[in-house]
Coordinates of C-alpha atoms and ligand atoms in Angstrom, one line a residue:
M1 CA 0.0 0.0 0.0
T2 CA 1.1 3.5 -0.7
E3 CA 0.4 6.5 1.5
N4 CA -0.3 10.0 0.7
A5 CA 3.0 12.0 0.6
L6 CA 1.6 14.9 2.5
D7 CA -0.5 15.5 5.4
T8 CA -1.2 19.2 4.8
P9 CA -4.7 20.4 5.7
K10 CA -6.8 20.9 2.6
T11 CA -8.1 24.5 1.9
S12 CA -10.5 26.0 -0.6
A13 CA -7.6 26.4 -3.0
N14 CA -7.1 22.7 -2.8
G15 CA -10.8 22.4 -3.7
R16 CA -10.3 24.4 -6.8
V17 CA -7.3 22.2 -7.9
A18 CA -9.4 19.1 -7.3
T19 CA -12.3 20.5 -9.4
E20 CA -9.9 21.6 -12.2
A21 CA -8.2 18.2 -12.2
A22 CA -11.5 16.3 -12.3
R23 CA -12.5 18.0 -15.5
R24 CA -9.2 17.3 -17.3
R25 CA -9.0 14.5 -19.9
T26 CA -5.4 13.9 -20.9
F27 CA -5.0 11.3 -23.6
A28 CA -3.1 10.3 -26.8
V29 CA -4.3 8.7 -30.0
I30 CA -2.2 5.6 -30.9
S31 CA -2.3 3.8 -34.2
H32 CA -0.4 2.2 -37.0
P33 CA 0.5 4.9 -39.6
D34 CA -2.3 5.8 -42.0
A35 CA -5.1 4.6 -39.7
G36 CA -6.3 8.2 -39.6
K37 CA -4.7 9.6 -36.5
S38 CA -4.1 13.1 -37.9
T39 CA -7.5 13.2 -39.5
L40 CA -9.1 12.2 -36.2
T41 CA -7.1 14.7 -34.2
E42 CA -8.3 17.4 -36.4
A43 CA -11.9 16.1 -36.4
L44 CA -11.9 16.2 -32.6
A45 CA -10.6 19.8 -32.5
L46 CA -13.1 20.7 -35.2
H47 CA -16.1 19.2 -33.3
A48 CA -15.0 20.9 -30.0
R49 CA -14.8 24.1 -32.1
A50 CA -11.2 24.6 -31.3
I51 CA -10.6 25.0 -35.0
T52 CA -13.0 26.0 -37.7
E53 CA -11.8 23.9 -40.6
A54 CA -10.3 20.4 -40.9
G55 CA -6.7 20.6 -42.0
A56 CA -5.7 23.4 -39.7
I57 CA -3.5 21.2 -37.5
H58 CA -1.5 18.8 -39.6
G59 CA -1.9 20.4 -43.1
K60 CA -1.3 17.3 -45.1
A61 CA -1.3 17.2 -48.9
G62 CA -4.3 19.2 -50.1
R63 CA -5.2 20.6 -46.7
R64 CA -4.5 23.9 -45.3
S65 CA -1.5 25.3 -43.4
T66 CA 0.9 23.4 -41.2
V67 CA 1.0 23.4 -37.4
S68 CA 3.0 20.4 -36.2
D69 CA 5.0 19.9 -39.4
W70 CA 7.9 21.9 -38.0
M71 CA 10.8 20.8 -40.0
D72 CA 11.5 21.1 -43.7
M73 CA 12.2 17.4 -43.7
E74 CA 8.9 16.7 -42.1
K75 CA 7.1 18.9 -44.7
A76 CA 8.9 17.2 -47.5
R77 CA 7.7 13.8 -46.2
G78 CA 4.2 14.9 -45.3
I79 CA 4.5 13.2 -41.9
S80 CA 4.3 14.6 -38.5
I81 CA 7.5 13.9 -36.6
T82 CA 7.1 15.8 -33.4
S83 CA 4.6 15.8 -30.7
T84 CA 2.4 18.8 -29.8
A85 CA -0.1 19.2 -27.1
L86 CA -3.6 20.4 -28.1
Q87 CA -5.8 21.7 -25.4
F88 CA -9.5 22.6 -26.0
P89 CA -12.6 22.8 -23.9
Y90 CA -15.5 20.4 -24.5
R91 CA -18.7 20.5 -22.5
D92 CA -17.5 20.9 -18.9
C93 CA -14.2 19.3 -19.6
V94 CA -10.8 20.5 -20.7
I95 CA -9.3 18.1 -23.3
N96 CA -5.6 17.7 -23.5
L97 CA -4.7 15.7 -26.6
L98 CA -1.1 14.8 -26.7
D99 CA -0.2 14.2 -30.3
T100 CA 2.3 11.5 -31.2
P101 CA 4.4 11.1 -34.3
G102 CA 2.7 9.5 -37.3
H103 CA 5.7 7.5 -38.3
A104 CA 6.6 4.2 -36.7
D105 CA 10.3 5.1 -36.8
F106 CA 9.6 7.7 -34.1
S107 CA 7.9 5.2 -31.8
E108 CA 10.3 6.1 -29.0
D109 CA 8.7 9.5 -28.9
T110 CA 5.3 8.0 -28.8
Y111 CA 6.3 5.7 -25.8
R112 CA 7.5 8.8 -23.9
V113 CA 4.2 10.6 -24.6
L114 CA 2.4 7.6 -23.2
T115 CA 4.0 8.2 -19.8
A116 CA 2.1 11.5 -19.6
V117 CA -1.5 10.4 -20.4
D118 CA -4.4 9.1 -18.4
S119 CA -6.0 7.1 -21.2
A120 CA -5.4 6.3 -24.9
V121 CA -7.5 6.1 -28.0
M122 CA -6.5 3.1 -30.1
L123 CA -7.4 3.8 -33.7
I124 CA -7.9 0.9 -36.0
D125 CA -8.4 0.9 -39.8
A126 CA -11.7 -1.1 -40.4
A127 CA -10.2 -2.8 -43.4
K128 CA -6.9 -3.7 -41.8
G129 CA -7.7 -4.6 -38.2
L130 CA -4.8 -4.9 -35.8
E131 CA -1.5 -3.9 -37.4
P132 CA 2.1 -4.3 -36.1
Q133 CA 2.5 -0.8 -34.7
T134 CA -1.0 -1.0 -33.1
L135 CA 0.1 -4.1 -31.3
K136 CA 3.3 -2.6 -30.0
L137 CA 1.6 0.5 -28.8
F138 CA -1.1 -1.6 -27.2
Q139 CA 1.6 -3.5 -25.3
V140 CA 3.1 -0.3 -24.0
C141 CA -0.4 0.9 -22.7
K142 CA -1.0 -2.5 -21.1
H143 CA 2.3 -2.5 -19.4
R144 CA 1.6 1.0 -18.0
G145 CA -2.0 0.2 -17.1
I146 CA -3.4 2.9 -19.4
P147 CA -7.1 2.4 -20.1
I148 CA -7.9 2.2 -23.8
I149 CA -10.9 3.4 -25.9
T150 CA -10.9 1.6 -29.2
V151 CA -12.1 3.4 -32.3
I152 CA -12.7 1.5 -35.6
N153 CA -12.1 4.2 -38.2
K154 CA -12.7 4.5 -42.0
W155 CA -16.2 2.8 -41.7
D156 CA -17.1 4.7 -44.8
R157 CA -14.8 2.4 -46.8
P158 CA -15.3 -1.3 -47.5
G159 CA -13.7 -3.2 -44.7
R160 CA -14.1 -6.2 -42.4
H161 CA -17.2 -7.3 -40.5
A162 CA -17.7 -5.5 -37.2
L163 CA -18.1 -8.7 -35.1
E164 CA -15.0 -10.2 -36.8
L165 CA -13.0 -7.1 -35.7
M166 CA -14.2 -7.5 -32.1
D167 CA -13.1 -11.1 -32.1
E168 CA -9.7 -10.2 -33.5
I169 CA -9.1 -7.7 -30.7
H170 CA -10.2 -10.2 -28.1
E171 CA -8.2 -13.1 -29.5
R172 CA -5.0 -11.4 -30.4
I173 CA -4.6 -9.0 -27.5
G174 CA -6.9 -10.3 -24.9
L175 CA -8.8 -7.1 -24.6
R176 CA -12.6 -7.6 -24.0
T177 CA -14.5 -5.2 -26.3
T178 CA -17.6 -3.5 -25.0
P179 CA -19.0 -1.4 -27.9
L180 CA -20.8 1.8 -27.0
T181 CA -21.9 2.4 -30.5
W182 CA -22.6 -0.2 -33.3
P183 CA -22.5 0.6 -37.0
V184 CA -25.7 0.8 -38.9
G185 CA -24.7 -0.2 -42.5
I186 CA -21.7 -2.4 -43.3
A187 CA -18.2 -0.9 -43.8
G188 CA -18.5 1.1 -47.0
D189 CA -22.1 2.0 -46.4
F190 CA -22.0 4.0 -43.1
K191 CA -25.4 5.3 -42.4
G192 CA -25.0 6.0 -38.7
V193 CA -24.5 4.2 -35.4
M194 CA -26.8 2.7 -32.8
D195 CA -26.1 4.2 -29.3
R196 CA -26.0 0.8 -27.4
R197 CA -26.6 2.4 -24.0
K198 CA -29.6 4.5 -25.0
G199 CA -30.9 2.3 -27.8
H200 CA -31.5 5.0 -30.4
F201 CA -30.2 5.6 -33.9
I202 CA -27.8 8.4 -34.7
R203 CA -27.9 9.2 -38.4
F204 CA -25.0 11.1 -40.0
T205 CA -25.1 13.3 -43.0
R206 CA -22.1 13.9 -45.3
T207 CA -20.8 17.5 -45.7
A208 CA -18.7 18.6 -48.6
G209 CA -15.2 17.0 -48.3
G210 CA -15.8 16.4 -44.6
A211 CA -14.4 19.8 -43.9
T212 CA -17.0 20.8 -41.3
A213 CA -18.7 18.9 -38.5
A214 CA -21.2 16.4 -39.9
P215 CA -24.9 17.0 -39.0
E216 CA -26.5 14.2 -37.0
E217 CA -30.0 13.3 -36.1
H218 CA -31.0 11.2 -33.1
I219 CA -33.9 9.0 -34.1
P220 CA -35.8 6.9 -31.4
A221 CA -35.5 3.2 -31.8
D222 CA -39.2 2.9 -32.8
D223 CA -38.6 5.1 -35.8
A224 CA -35.2 3.7 -36.7
Y225 CA -36.4 1.0 -39.0
D226 CA -38.2 3.5 -41.2
A227 CA -35.0 5.5 -41.4
A228 CA -32.5 2.7 -42.0
G229 CA -34.5 -0.4 -42.9
V230 CA -32.8 -3.7 -42.7
D231 CA -29.5 -2.2 -41.7
W232 CA -31.1 -1.1 -38.4
E233 CA -32.5 -4.6 -37.8
T234 CA -29.0 -6.1 -38.4
A235 CA -27.5 -3.6 -35.9
V236 CA -30.1 -4.5 -33.3
E237 CA -29.5 -8.2 -33.7
E238 CA -25.8 -7.9 -33.5
S239 CA -26.0 -5.6 -30.5
E240 CA -28.2 -8.3 -28.8
L241 CA -25.6 -10.9 -29.6
L242 CA -23.0 -8.7 -28.0
S243 CA -25.1 -8.2 -24.8
A244 CA -25.6 -12.0 -24.6
D245 CA -21.9 -12.4 -24.8
G246 CA -21.2 -10.0 -21.9
S247 CA -19.9 -7.2 -24.1
D248 CA -21.7 -4.3 -22.4
Y249 CA -19.8 -1.4 -20.9
D250 CA -18.1 -2.2 -17.6
R251 CA -16.4 0.8 -16.0
D252 CA -14.1 -1.2 -13.7
A253 CA -13.0 -3.5 -16.5
F254 CA -12.2 -0.4 -18.6
L255 CA -10.2 1.4 -15.9
S256 CA -8.3 -1.8 -15.0
G257 CA -7.4 -2.3 -18.7
D258 CA -9.3 -5.5 -19.1
A259 CA -12.0 -4.2 -21.4
S260 CA -12.2 -1.4 -23.9
P261 CA -15.2 0.6 -25.0
V262 CA -15.5 0.6 -28.8
L263 CA -16.8 3.3 -31.2
F264 CA -17.1 3.4 -34.9
T265 CA -16.1 6.4 -36.9
S266 CA -15.2 7.9 -40.2
A267 CA -12.7 10.6 -39.2
A268 CA -12.6 11.8 -42.8
L269 CA -16.4 12.4 -42.9
N270 CA -16.5 13.5 -39.3
F271 CA -18.9 10.7 -38.5
G272 CA -19.0 9.4 -34.9
V273 CA -16.5 12.1 -33.7
N274 CA -19.1 13.7 -31.3
Q275 CA -19.7 10.4 -29.7
L276 CA -16.0 10.0 -29.1
L277 CA -15.8 13.4 -27.5
D278 CA -18.8 12.5 -25.3
V279 CA -17.1 9.2 -24.2
L280 CA -13.9 11.0 -23.4
A281 CA -15.9 13.6 -21.3
E282 CA -18.1 11.0 -19.6
L283 CA -16.0 7.9 -19.2
A284 CA -12.2 8.6 -19.6
P285 CA -10.4 8.9 -16.4
A286 CA -9.3 12.3 -15.0
P287 CA -5.8 12.8 -13.6
N288 CA -5.2 10.9 -10.4
G289 CA -1.8 12.0 -9.0
A290 CA 1.2 9.8 -9.4
L291 CA 3.6 7.6 -7.5
A292 CA 7.0 9.1 -6.6
V293 CA 10.2 7.0 -6.6
D294 CA 10.0 6.6 -2.8
G295 CA 6.6 4.9 -3.2
T296 CA 4.5 7.8 -1.9
R297 CA 1.6 9.1 -3.9
R298 CA 1.0 12.7 -4.8
A299 CA -2.6 13.6 -5.0
T300 CA -3.8 16.2 -7.5
D301 CA -4.5 18.8 -4.8
D302 CA -1.0 18.5 -3.2
P303 CA 1.6 21.2 -3.9
F304 CA 2.7 21.7 -7.5
S305 CA 4.7 19.0 -9.2
A306 CA 5.3 18.0 -12.8
F307 CA 7.6 15.8 -14.9
V308 CA 9.2 16.5 -18.2
F309 CA 8.2 13.8 -20.8
K310 CA 9.7 15.4 -23.9
V311 CA 12.3 18.0 -24.9
Q312 CA 12.1 19.4 -28.4
A313 CA 14.3 21.9 -30.2
G314 CA 14.1 23.9 -33.4
M315 CA 10.4 23.7 -33.7
D316 CA 10.3 26.1 -36.6
S317 CA 12.9 28.2 -38.3
A318 CA 11.6 31.4 -36.6
H319 CA 12.2 30.1 -33.1
R320 CA 15.5 28.3 -32.7
D321 CA 14.7 27.4 -29.1
R322 CA 14.2 24.5 -27.0
I323 CA 10.9 23.5 -25.3
A324 CA 10.6 21.1 -22.5
Y325 CA 7.1 19.6 -22.2
A326 CA 6.1 18.9 -18.6
R327 CA 2.9 17.2 -17.5
V328 CA 1.4 18.6 -14.3
V329 CA 0.8 16.0 -11.7
S330 CA -0.3 18.0 -8.7
G331 CA -1.1 21.5 -7.7
T332 CA -1.5 24.7 -9.7
F333 CA 1.0 26.4 -11.8
E334 CA 1.2 30.1 -12.6
R335 CA 3.6 31.6 -15.1
G336 CA 6.5 33.2 -13.3
D337 CA 6.5 30.6 -10.5
V338 CA 9.9 29.7 -9.3
L339 CA 10.1 25.9 -9.2
T340 CA 12.8 23.5 -8.1
H341 CA 14.5 21.2 -10.5
A342 CA 14.6 18.0 -8.5
S343 CA 17.7 16.4 -10.0
T344 CA 19.9 19.5 -9.4
G345 CA 18.1 21.2 -6.6
K346 CA 18.4 24.4 -8.5
P347 CA 15.6 27.0 -8.9
F348 CA 13.8 27.0 -12.2
V349 CA 12.1 30.3 -13.3
T350 CA 9.1 29.8 -15.5
K351 CA 8.9 33.1 -17.2
Y352 CA 8.6 31.5 -20.6
A353 CA 5.8 29.0 -20.1
Q354 CA 3.7 28.4 -23.2
S355 CA 0.9 26.3 -24.4
V356 CA 1.5 25.0 -27.8
F357 CA -1.4 24.4 -30.1
G358 CA 0.3 23.1 -33.1
Q359 CA 2.4 25.9 -34.5
Q360 CA 0.5 28.6 -32.7
R361 CA 2.0 29.3 -29.3
S362 CA 0.4 31.3 -26.7
T363 CA 1.6 32.4 -23.4
L364 CA 0.3 30.1 -20.7
D365 CA -0.8 31.8 -17.5
D366 CA -1.8 28.9 -15.4
A367 CA -2.1 25.1 -15.5
W368 CA -3.7 22.3 -13.5
P369 CA -3.1 18.6 -13.1
G370 CA -3.3 16.8 -16.4
D371 CA -2.2 19.9 -18.4
V372 CA 1.0 20.1 -20.4
I373 CA 3.3 23.1 -19.9
G374 CA 5.7 24.0 -22.7
L375 CA 8.8 25.5 -21.0
A376 CA 10.9 27.5 -23.4
N377 CA 14.6 28.0 -23.1
A378 CA 14.8 25.2 -20.7
A379 CA 18.4 24.1 -21.4
A380 CA 18.7 22.3 -18.1
L381 CA 15.6 20.1 -18.4
R382 CA 15.7 16.5 -19.7
P383 CA 13.0 13.9 -20.3
G384 CA 12.1 12.4 -16.9
D385 CA 13.1 15.4 -14.8
T386 CA 10.8 16.4 -12.0
L387 CA 9.9 20.0 -11.1
Y388 CA 8.2 20.9 -7.9
R389 CA 7.3 23.8 -5.6
D390 CA 7.6 23.8 -1.8
V391 CA 7.5 20.1 -1.0
P392 CA 10.3 18.0 -2.7
V393 CA 9.3 15.0 -4.9
Q394 CA 10.9 12.9 -7.5
Y395 CA 9.0 10.9 -10.2
P396 CA 10.5 7.8 -11.8
P397 CA 12.7 8.3 -14.8
I398 CA 11.2 7.7 -18.3
P399 CA 12.4 4.4 -19.5
S400 CA 14.8 4.4 -22.4
F401 CA 13.7 1.9 -25.0
S402 CA 15.9 -0.8 -26.4
P403 CA 17.7 0.6 -29.5
E404 CA 17.7 -1.5 -32.7
H405 CA 19.7 0.7 -35.0
F406 CA 23.2 2.0 -34.6
A407 CA 25.5 4.4 -36.5
V408 CA 28.8 6.1 -36.0
A409 CA 28.7 9.9 -36.2
R410 CA 31.7 11.8 -37.5
G411 CA 32.0 15.6 -38.0
T412 CA 32.7 16.5 -41.6
D413 CA 34.6 19.7 -40.6
P414 CA 37.5 19.1 -38.2
S415 CA 37.6 22.8 -37.3
K416 CA 34.2 22.5 -35.7
H417 CA 35.1 19.9 -33.1
K418 CA 33.7 22.1 -30.3
Q419 CA 30.3 22.5 -32.0
F420 CA 30.4 18.8 -32.7
R421 CA 30.9 17.9 -29.1
R422 CA 28.3 20.3 -27.8
G423 CA 25.8 19.3 -30.5
I424 CA 26.2 15.6 -29.7
E425 CA 25.7 16.4 -26.0
Q426 CA 22.5 18.3 -26.7
L427 CA 21.0 15.6 -28.8
D428 CA 21.8 13.0 -26.1
Q429 CA 20.2 15.1 -23.4
E430 CA 17.1 15.7 -25.4
G431 CA 16.8 12.0 -26.1
V432 CA 16.8 12.5 -29.9
V433 CA 19.2 9.5 -30.0
Q434 CA 21.1 7.6 -27.3
V435 CA 24.8 8.3 -27.5
L436 CA 27.3 5.5 -26.9
R437 CA 31.1 5.7 -26.6
S438 CA 34.1 3.5 -26.3
D439 CA 37.8 4.1 -25.8
K440 CA 38.4 2.1 -29.0
R441 CA 36.3 4.4 -31.1
G442 CA 37.2 7.6 -29.3
E443 CA 35.4 10.9 -28.6
Q444 CA 35.4 11.9 -32.3
A445 CA 33.3 8.9 -33.3
P446 CA 30.4 8.4 -30.9
V447 CA 27.8 5.8 -31.8
F448 CA 24.2 6.8 -32.1
A449 CA 21.6 4.3 -31.0
A450 CA 17.9 4.6 -32.0
V451 CA 14.7 2.7 -31.8
G452 CA 13.8 3.8 -35.4
P453 CA 16.3 4.8 -38.1
M454 CA 14.6 8.1 -38.8
Q455 CA 15.8 9.4 -35.5
F456 CA 19.2 9.4 -37.2
E457 CA 17.9 11.7 -39.9
V458 CA 16.6 14.1 -37.4
A459 CA 19.9 14.0 -35.5
A460 CA 21.9 14.6 -38.7
H461 CA 19.5 17.4 -39.8
R462 CA 19.8 19.1 -36.4
M463 CA 23.6 18.8 -36.3
A464 CA 23.9 20.5 -39.7
T465 CA 21.2 23.2 -39.6
E466 CA 21.0 24.2 -36.0
L467 CA 24.1 23.0 -34.2
S468 CA 26.6 24.1 -37.0
A469 CA 28.4 20.8 -37.0
P470 CA 27.5 18.7 -40.0
I471 CA 28.0 15.0 -39.6
T472 CA 28.2 11.8 -41.7
L473 CA 26.6 8.6 -40.3
E474 CA 28.1 5.2 -40.9
H475 CA 25.5 2.5 -40.1
L476 CA 26.8 -0.4 -38.0
P477 CA 25.7 -4.0 -38.5
Y478 CA 24.1 -4.4 -35.1
Q479 CA 20.5 -5.1 -34.2
V480 CA 20.3 -6.0 -30.5
A481 CA 21.6 -4.4 -27.3
R482 CA 21.9 -5.8 -23.8
I483 CA 23.2 -4.4 -20.6
V484 CA 26.5 -6.0 -19.5
D485 CA 28.3 -5.8 -16.1
P486 CA 31.6 -3.9 -16.3
E487 CA 33.6 -6.9 -15.2
D488 CA 32.4 -8.9 -18.3
A489 CA 33.0 -6.1 -20.7
E490 CA 36.5 -7.1 -21.8
F491 CA 35.4 -10.7 -22.4
M492 CA 32.4 -9.5 -24.4
N493 CA 34.6 -7.3 -26.6
R494 CA 36.6 -10.4 -27.7
Q495 CA 33.5 -12.1 -29.1
V496 CA 32.8 -12.2 -32.9
S497 CA 30.1 -9.7 -34.0
A498 CA 29.7 -8.1 -30.6
E499 CA 31.0 -4.7 -29.3
V500 CA 30.7 -3.0 -25.9
L501 CA 29.9 0.7 -25.6
T502 CA 29.1 2.9 -22.7
R503 CA 26.0 5.1 -22.4
T504 CA 26.3 8.6 -21.0
D505 CA 24.8 7.5 -17.8
G506 CA 27.6 4.9 -17.4
V507 CA 25.5 1.9 -18.3
M508 CA 27.5 -0.5 -20.5
L509 CA 25.8 -2.0 -23.5
V510 CA 26.9 -4.9 -25.6
L511 CA 25.7 -4.9 -29.2
F512 CA 25.1 -8.0 -31.3
S513 CA 24.7 -8.3 -35.0
T514 CA 21.6 -10.5 -34.9
P515 CA 19.3 -11.9 -32.2
W516 CA 20.6 -15.4 -33.2
R517 CA 24.2 -14.4 -32.3
L518 CA 22.9 -13.2 -29.0
E519 CA 21.0 -16.5 -28.4
G520 CA 24.0 -18.5 -29.4
F521 CA 26.3 -16.5 -27.1
Q522 CA 23.9 -17.0 -24.2
R523 CA 23.7 -20.7 -24.8
D524 CA 27.5 -21.0 -24.9
N525 CA 28.2 -18.7 -22.0
P526 CA 25.4 -19.2 -19.4
G527 CA 27.7 -17.7 -16.7
I528 CA 27.6 -14.2 -18.3
K529 CA 24.6 -12.2 -17.2
L530 CA 23.2 -10.0 -19.9
R531 CA 20.1 -7.9 -19.1
S532 CA 17.4 -6.6 -21.4
L533 CA 16.7 -2.9 -21.7
V534 CA 13.1 -1.8 -21.6
A535 CA 12.0 -3.3 -25.0
A536 CA 9.5 -1.3 -26.9
A537 CA 6.9 -4.0 -26.3
D538 CA 7.5 -4.0 -22.6
G539 CA 7.1 -0.2 -22.3
Ligands
G4P601 P1 -2.2 8.9 -39.8 O1 -2.1 10.2 -39.2 O2 -2.7 7.8 -38.9 O3 -1.0 8.4 -40.5 O4 -3.3 8.9 -40.9 P2 -3.9 10.2 -41.7 O5 -4.9 10.9 -40.8 O6 -2.9 10.9 -42.4 O7 -4.8 9.4 -42.7 C1 -4.2 8.5 -43.7 C2 -5.1 8.5 -44.9 O8 -6.4 7.9 -44.6 C3 -5.4 9.9 -45.5 O9 -5.6 9.8 -46.9 C4 -6.7 10.2 -44.9 O10 -7.5 11.2 -45.6 C5 -7.4 8.9 -44.9 N1 -8.5 8.7 -43.9 C6 -8.4 9.0 -42.5 N2 -9.5 8.8 -41.9 C7 -10.4 8.3 -42.9 C8 -11.7 7.8 -42.9 O11 -12.4 7.8 -41.9 N3 -12.2 7.4 -44.1 C9 -11.5 7.4 -45.2 N4 -12.1 7.0 -46.4 N5 -10.2 7.9 -45.3 C10 -9.7 8.3 -44.1 P3 -4.4 10.2 -47.9 O12 -5.0 9.9 -49.3 O13 -3.1 9.6 -47.5 O14 -4.3 11.7 -47.6 P4 -5.4 12.9 -48.0 O15 -4.9 13.4 -49.3 O16 -6.7 12.3 -48.0 O17 -5.1 13.8 -46.9

């Protein structure tokens, strides 16, 4: 059992914090690329009236403007590399949508964002079902105990049968599905949804290009047959089958991660998006404090504390700065507050706090539990750092995920060795890549380690354009890393296709060319203890 960290008497100010925390919904959308995450993010903001036209956030091909596409590279590829935090009010709630990179190669970033959410929306393409990246992300959520709302998207296109998709989720990932809405019309003929809790039919109407919120009518069950004919009958029958099978909403099972409410949408047509917002407002968990490293729990109305889950630099060419994103765990934050940086004990002045809505930044004046604060010019902050006011606290570090790609970085201009060293240090601190070194390779040839190879491209781009020390990268033929004890390092270095390198935090890693080499080595040398890093799938 854990105890509350603090025994301070609660005042009316605490009451305000508790109320503000209770109306926060902080979540991320997770999906395999192309399932429609960017489209859904925009649709949510559109429905909550945070933006007036779809395309305002991610400006993909054919849509308007760019907000999170902050680098030239990203624009050229039409993918969103970085995470932004979108905040908008909906009903009585404040929605904090933490955006995650669209590309699987940036999954490390996504895993870090998942340390800062209270729930996740798992988006599935109706035609494709569960895809590899969905499975990995699901494992991370499961490991962290994050409740999941499942959204079956692209129902306007031909796809699989709804019941078959429910079976697949149950069989492959062991998550019991409890649909809240059920489609009326098969995939490709999306007429609307049945609200399974209230029993009525919600009919959707298309708008031109899906650019504005789709009108919807709520039709009582008795009139639904006239409106949707046999498709309504089928939906009713299938819904009864689901109920007979125990697939009705169960709050405890949802919050414990055993069951997932399911909704059907077409993000492109804006169908079913209001229902998702309602579910977030009504059912998704509010912030609930956090466990500190010493095992005590901070409640949301305890004094201010937050942890940094992401550091990002060079967001656009006009602002060459560095923003640390911190998730508020407890208490209230006001711009200008002087906080303490837990790992150094030094004061941290928050004059430059911002909220970042895509590319539009606005000065943030206050923040409550569940909110994300963008702290500009925060050179001292690293992912995992804790900030607090008044009463010290330290939250657990953010796990670094097992790298699978390795490359040697070398400066192309020997006269810039100072910039080279500083640049590498900065990328390491920000967690853009992990930096490994060895005496054999020397200071001038550090090894970059990454979960996805595109992290290398970002690192090289940043070194050239922002840190004034262009580099070349030579890929190394390693695929697996394990932690090795220092006394075994020399022995390991004598092995074929293995190499020992040291991380900046002093941890020694041995790299193997293939998983089979690793297995073979372990079979032949049972006495040498090699430990796994946090694998992506273990979160
Ligand atoms: P992602 O962020 O998960 O990678 O997916 P994104 O939103 O970029 O969507 C991928 C493609 O799927 C886009 O098409 C998008 O329009 C389409 N899409 C998203 N949701 C739906 C939906 O509910 N129904 C249908 N029919 N399509 C959907 P694209 O051709 O790649 O780009 P675009 O030119 O349409 O923007």
